[in-house]
Short mmCIF file of C-alpha atoms in Angstrom, two decimals:
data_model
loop_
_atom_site.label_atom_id
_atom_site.label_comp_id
_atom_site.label_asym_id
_atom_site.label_seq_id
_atom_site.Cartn_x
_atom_site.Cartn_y
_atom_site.Cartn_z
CA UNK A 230 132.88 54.11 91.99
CA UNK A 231 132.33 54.79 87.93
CA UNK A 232 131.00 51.10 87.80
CA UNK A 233 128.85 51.12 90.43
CA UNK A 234 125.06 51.34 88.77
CA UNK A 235 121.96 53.50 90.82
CA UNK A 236 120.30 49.87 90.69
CA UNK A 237 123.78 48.23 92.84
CA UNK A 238 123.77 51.08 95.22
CA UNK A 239 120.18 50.85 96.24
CA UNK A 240 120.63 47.32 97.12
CA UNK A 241 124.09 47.73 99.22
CA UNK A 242 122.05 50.42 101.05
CA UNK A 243 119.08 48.24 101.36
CA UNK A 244 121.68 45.80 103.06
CA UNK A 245 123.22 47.73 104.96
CA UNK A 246 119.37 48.95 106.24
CA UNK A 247 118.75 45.04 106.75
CA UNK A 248 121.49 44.84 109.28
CA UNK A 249 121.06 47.75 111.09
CA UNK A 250 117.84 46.63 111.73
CA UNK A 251 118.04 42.98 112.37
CA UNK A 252 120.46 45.02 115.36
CA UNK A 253 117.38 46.81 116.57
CA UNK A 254 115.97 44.14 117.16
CA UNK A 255 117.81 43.12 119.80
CA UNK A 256 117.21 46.42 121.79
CA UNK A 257 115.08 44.86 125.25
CA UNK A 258 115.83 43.53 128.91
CA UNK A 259 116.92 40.48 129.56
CA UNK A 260 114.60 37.65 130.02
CA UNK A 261 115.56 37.19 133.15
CA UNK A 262 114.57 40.95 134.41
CA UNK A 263 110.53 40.12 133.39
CA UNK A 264 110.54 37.24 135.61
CA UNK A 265 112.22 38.66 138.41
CA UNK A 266 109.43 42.09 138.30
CA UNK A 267 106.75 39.64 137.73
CA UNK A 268 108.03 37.99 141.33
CA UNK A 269 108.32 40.98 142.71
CA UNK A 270 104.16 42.21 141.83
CA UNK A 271 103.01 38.47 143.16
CA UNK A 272 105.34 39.43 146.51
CA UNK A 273 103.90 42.89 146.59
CA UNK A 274 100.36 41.53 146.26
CA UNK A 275 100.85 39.27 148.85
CA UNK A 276 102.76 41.87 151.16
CA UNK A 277 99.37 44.49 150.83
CA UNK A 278 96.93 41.60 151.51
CA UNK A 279 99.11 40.60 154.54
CA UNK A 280 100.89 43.23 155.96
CA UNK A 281 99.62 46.72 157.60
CA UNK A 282 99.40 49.31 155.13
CA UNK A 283 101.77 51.46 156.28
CA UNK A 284 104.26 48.35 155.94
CA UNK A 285 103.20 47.45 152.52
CA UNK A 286 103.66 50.76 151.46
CA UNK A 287 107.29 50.41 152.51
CA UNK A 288 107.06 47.28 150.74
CA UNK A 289 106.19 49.14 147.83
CA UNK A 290 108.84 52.10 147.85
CA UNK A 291 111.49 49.56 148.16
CA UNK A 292 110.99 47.60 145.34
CA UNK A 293 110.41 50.81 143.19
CA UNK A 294 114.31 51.36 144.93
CA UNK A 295 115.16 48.02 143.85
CA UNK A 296 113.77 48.66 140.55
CA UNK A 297 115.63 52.33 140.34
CA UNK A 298 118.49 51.13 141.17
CA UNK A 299 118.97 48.13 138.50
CA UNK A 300 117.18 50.33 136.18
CA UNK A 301 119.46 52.85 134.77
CA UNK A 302 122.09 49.80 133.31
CA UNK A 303 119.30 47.80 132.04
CA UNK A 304 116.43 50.62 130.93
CA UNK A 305 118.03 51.43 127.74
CA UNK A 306 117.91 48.15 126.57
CA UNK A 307 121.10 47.93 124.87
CA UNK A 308 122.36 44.88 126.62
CA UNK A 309 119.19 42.19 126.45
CA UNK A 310 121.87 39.74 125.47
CA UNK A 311 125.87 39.30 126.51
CA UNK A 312 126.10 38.55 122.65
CA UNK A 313 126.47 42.06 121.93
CA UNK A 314 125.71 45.78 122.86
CA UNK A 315 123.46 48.03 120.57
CA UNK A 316 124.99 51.39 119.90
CA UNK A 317 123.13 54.54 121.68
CA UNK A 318 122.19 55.69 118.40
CA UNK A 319 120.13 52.72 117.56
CA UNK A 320 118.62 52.04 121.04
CA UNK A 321 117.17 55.51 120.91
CA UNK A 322 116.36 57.80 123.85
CA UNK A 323 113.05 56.96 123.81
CA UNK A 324 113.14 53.19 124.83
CA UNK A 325 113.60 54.09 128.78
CA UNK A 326 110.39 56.32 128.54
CA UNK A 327 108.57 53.03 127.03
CA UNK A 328 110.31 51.10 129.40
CA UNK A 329 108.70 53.65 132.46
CA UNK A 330 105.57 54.36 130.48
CA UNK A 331 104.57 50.25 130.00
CA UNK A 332 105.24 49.90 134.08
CA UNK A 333 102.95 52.59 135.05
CA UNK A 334 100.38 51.39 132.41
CA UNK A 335 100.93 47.66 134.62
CA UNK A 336 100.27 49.40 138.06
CA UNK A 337 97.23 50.87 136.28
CA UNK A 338 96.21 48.26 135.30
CA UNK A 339 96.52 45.90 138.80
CA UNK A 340 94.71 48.51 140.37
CA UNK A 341 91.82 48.34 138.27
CA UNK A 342 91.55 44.91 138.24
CA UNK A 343 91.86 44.57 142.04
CA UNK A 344 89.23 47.30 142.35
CA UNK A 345 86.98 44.85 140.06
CA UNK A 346 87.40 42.06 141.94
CA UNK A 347 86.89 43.64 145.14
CA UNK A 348 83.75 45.18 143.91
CA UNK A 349 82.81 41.45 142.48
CA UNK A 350 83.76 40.27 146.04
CA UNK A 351 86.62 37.97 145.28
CA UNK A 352 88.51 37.39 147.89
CA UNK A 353 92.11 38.93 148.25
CA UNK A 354 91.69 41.00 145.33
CA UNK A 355 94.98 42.38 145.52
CA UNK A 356 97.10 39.09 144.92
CA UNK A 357 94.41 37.74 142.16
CA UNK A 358 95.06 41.31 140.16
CA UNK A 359 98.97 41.21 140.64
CA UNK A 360 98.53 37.25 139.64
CA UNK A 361 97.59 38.25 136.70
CA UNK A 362 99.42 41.26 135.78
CA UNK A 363 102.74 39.32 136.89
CA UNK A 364 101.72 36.46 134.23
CA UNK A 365 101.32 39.28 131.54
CA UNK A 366 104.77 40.33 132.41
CA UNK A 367 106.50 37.35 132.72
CA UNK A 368 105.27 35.85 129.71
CA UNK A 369 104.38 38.33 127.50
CA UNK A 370 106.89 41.75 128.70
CA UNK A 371 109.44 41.17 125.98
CA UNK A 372 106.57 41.21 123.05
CA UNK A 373 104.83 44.11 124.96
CA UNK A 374 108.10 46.26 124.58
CA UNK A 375 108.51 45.14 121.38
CA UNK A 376 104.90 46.67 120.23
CA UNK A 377 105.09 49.57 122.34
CA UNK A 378 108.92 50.53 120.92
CA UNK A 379 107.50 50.25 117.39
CA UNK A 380 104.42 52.65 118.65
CA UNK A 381 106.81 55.07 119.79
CA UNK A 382 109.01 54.69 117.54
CA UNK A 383 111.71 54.55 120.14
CA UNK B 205 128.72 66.57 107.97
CA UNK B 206 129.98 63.05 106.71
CA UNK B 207 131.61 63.19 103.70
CA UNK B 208 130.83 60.76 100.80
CA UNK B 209 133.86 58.55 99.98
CA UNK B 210 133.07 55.51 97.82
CA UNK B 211 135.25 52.46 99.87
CA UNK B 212 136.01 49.46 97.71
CA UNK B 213 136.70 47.46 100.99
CA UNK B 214 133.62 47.99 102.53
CA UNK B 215 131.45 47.90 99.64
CA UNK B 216 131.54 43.69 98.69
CA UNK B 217 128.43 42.28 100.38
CA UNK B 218 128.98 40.33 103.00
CA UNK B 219 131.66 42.72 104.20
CA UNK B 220 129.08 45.77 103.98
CA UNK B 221 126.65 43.74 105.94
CA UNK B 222 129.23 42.79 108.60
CA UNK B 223 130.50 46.41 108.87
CA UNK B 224 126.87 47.63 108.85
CA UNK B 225 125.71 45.22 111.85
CA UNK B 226 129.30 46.61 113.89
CA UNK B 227 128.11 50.10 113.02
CA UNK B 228 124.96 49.51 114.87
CA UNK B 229 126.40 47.83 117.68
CA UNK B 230 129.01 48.87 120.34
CA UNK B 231 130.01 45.52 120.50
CA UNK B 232 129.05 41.89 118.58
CA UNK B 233 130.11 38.87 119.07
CA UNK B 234 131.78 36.33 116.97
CA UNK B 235 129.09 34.35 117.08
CA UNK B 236 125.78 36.83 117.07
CA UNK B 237 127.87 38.20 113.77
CA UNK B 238 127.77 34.02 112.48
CA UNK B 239 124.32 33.63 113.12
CA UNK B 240 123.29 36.98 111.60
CA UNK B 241 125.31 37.11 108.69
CA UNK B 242 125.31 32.82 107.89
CA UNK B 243 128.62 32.87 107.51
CA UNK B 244 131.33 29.89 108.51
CA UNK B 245 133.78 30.51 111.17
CA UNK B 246 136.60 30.86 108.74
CA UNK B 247 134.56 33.12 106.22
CA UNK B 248 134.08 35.13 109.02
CA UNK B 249 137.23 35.24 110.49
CA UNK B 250 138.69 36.20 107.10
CA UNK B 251 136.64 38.98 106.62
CA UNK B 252 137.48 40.27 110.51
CA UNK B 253 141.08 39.90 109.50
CA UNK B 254 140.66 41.91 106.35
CA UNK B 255 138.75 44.63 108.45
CA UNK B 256 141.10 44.19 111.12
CA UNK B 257 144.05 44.96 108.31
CA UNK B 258 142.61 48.09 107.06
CA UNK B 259 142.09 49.75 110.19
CA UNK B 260 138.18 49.82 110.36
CA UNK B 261 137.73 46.78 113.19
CA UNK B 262 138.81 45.90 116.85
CA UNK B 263 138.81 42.57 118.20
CA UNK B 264 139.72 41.65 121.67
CA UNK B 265 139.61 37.49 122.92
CA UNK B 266 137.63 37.55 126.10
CA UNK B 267 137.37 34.25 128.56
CA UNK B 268 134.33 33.86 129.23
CA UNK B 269 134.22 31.05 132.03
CA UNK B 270 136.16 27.98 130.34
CA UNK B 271 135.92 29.40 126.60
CA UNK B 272 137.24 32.09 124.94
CA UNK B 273 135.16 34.12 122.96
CA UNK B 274 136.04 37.35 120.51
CA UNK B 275 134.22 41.00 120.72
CA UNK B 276 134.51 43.14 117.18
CA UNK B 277 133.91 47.00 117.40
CA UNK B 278 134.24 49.45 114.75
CA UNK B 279 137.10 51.65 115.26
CA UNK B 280 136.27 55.42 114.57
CA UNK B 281 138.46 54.99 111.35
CA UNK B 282 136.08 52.27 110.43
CA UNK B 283 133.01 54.14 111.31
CA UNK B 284 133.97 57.03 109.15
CA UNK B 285 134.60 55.00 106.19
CA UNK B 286 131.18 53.39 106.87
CA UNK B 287 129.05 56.66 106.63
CA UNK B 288 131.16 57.94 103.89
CA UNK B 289 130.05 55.20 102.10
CA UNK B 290 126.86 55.42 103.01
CA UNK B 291 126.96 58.47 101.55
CA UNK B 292 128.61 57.73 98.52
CA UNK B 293 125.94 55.14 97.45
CA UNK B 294 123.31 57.35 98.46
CA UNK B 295 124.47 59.99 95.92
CA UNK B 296 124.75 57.61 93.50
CA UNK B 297 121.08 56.87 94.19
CA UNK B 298 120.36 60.17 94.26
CA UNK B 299 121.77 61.07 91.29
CA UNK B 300 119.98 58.70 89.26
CA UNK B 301 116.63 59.96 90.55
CA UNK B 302 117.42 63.84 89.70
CA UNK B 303 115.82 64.81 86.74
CA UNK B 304 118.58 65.17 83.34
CA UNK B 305 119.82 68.53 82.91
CA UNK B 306 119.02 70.38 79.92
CA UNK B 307 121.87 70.68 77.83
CA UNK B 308 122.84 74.87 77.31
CA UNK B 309 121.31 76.33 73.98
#
């Protein structure tokens, strides 16, 4: 340890830094789990344009089921990949709440934008707005997490 | 509180960065720890087997349909010596930054 110079030790912990974070990266859902939500709003869109709205309600419940179900092994996005599993530590507790947070944002945000396009009179409002909050998810979800975790520091 | 302990195994590069990346991780694979840390499979298999040696890593051969692929953890021995490295270089840092003492009159 005699040997080892202030200069040395800054850089091992500066490495060591490196690949905990090149870890933290990896925190997230699997690809596969954006696609499959963004399915799900386009079917719910459809189902409230279609079906009573006492049904699509049900509708609605159910998938938040679904979603509550597969949830707790996937929320704390320790296992986006099968390549490895990010400790707790690193995942942080916060990454389920941005996880949560980011969905309700999306619902806010399809409402809105059906609301505008009803008021515009486009026609079924409801599946144009979950159209296009399904694309934001499906192609953009992983990036959005990534932002908001580095927000919230999660 | 960890306790600083200097570890000359740990503290070579490559094997720091490998130990660090397992210390974040519950679990890596052999070959997320190859891409991360650009390192052939037999310079990475000979730094799991000198881990392995010393107590601080855990593999395990899993089949994964037709191939067989290998998990490393940290074992709690190996997580200890981690962080009391950690800490070691960190008081070596900090140590240089404190200001010099002034010698007694």
């Amino acid at each position: 340890m005699d040997n080892i110079v202030p200069e040395q030790a800054r850089t091992a912990l500066d490495a060591a830094d490196r690949a905990r974070r090149q870890v933290a990266e990896e925190v997230g859902l699997p690809r596969g789990y954006w696609w499959a939500m963004a399915a799900g709003w386009i079917l719910l869109g459809v189902l409230g344009n279609v079906l009573p709205p006492w049904l699509a309600g049900v509708a609605t419940v159910g998938f938040g089921v679904g979603h509550g179900v597969l949830a707790p092994r996937l929320l704390d996005g320790r296992r986006r990949t099968d390549r490895l599993q990010v400790s707790a530590a690193v995942a942080g507790r916060r990454t389920p709440l941005v996880v949560v947070g980011m969905l309700l944002g999306l619902i806010g945000v399809t409402v809105l934008v059906a609301l505008a396009l009803d008021a515009d009179g486009a026609g079924h409002a409801g599946i144009w707005a979950a159209v296009l909050t399904a694309a934001v998810i499906g192609f953009g979800g992983p990036e959005m997490l990534r932002v908001l975790r580095r927000w919230a520091r999660a | 509180m960890t306790k600083a302990q200097f570890d000359e195994l740990i503290h070579p590069s490559t094997r720091l960065s490998l130990v660090a990346t397992l210390a974040a991780a519950d679990w890596a694979e052999f070959a997320f720890l190859k891409d991360r840390l650009q390192l052939s499979d037999s310079a990475l298999s000979k730094q799991l087997t000198t881990l392995e040696e010393a107590g601080y890593v855990a593999t395990e051969r899993r089949l994964s349909g037709s191939r067989r692929k290998v998990r490393a953890r940290l074992t709690s021995a190996g997580r200890d010596a981690f962080n009391g490295h950690i800490e070691a270089l960190r008081a070596i840092v900090a140590d240089a930054a404190a200001p010099a003492q002034e010698p007694p009159a």
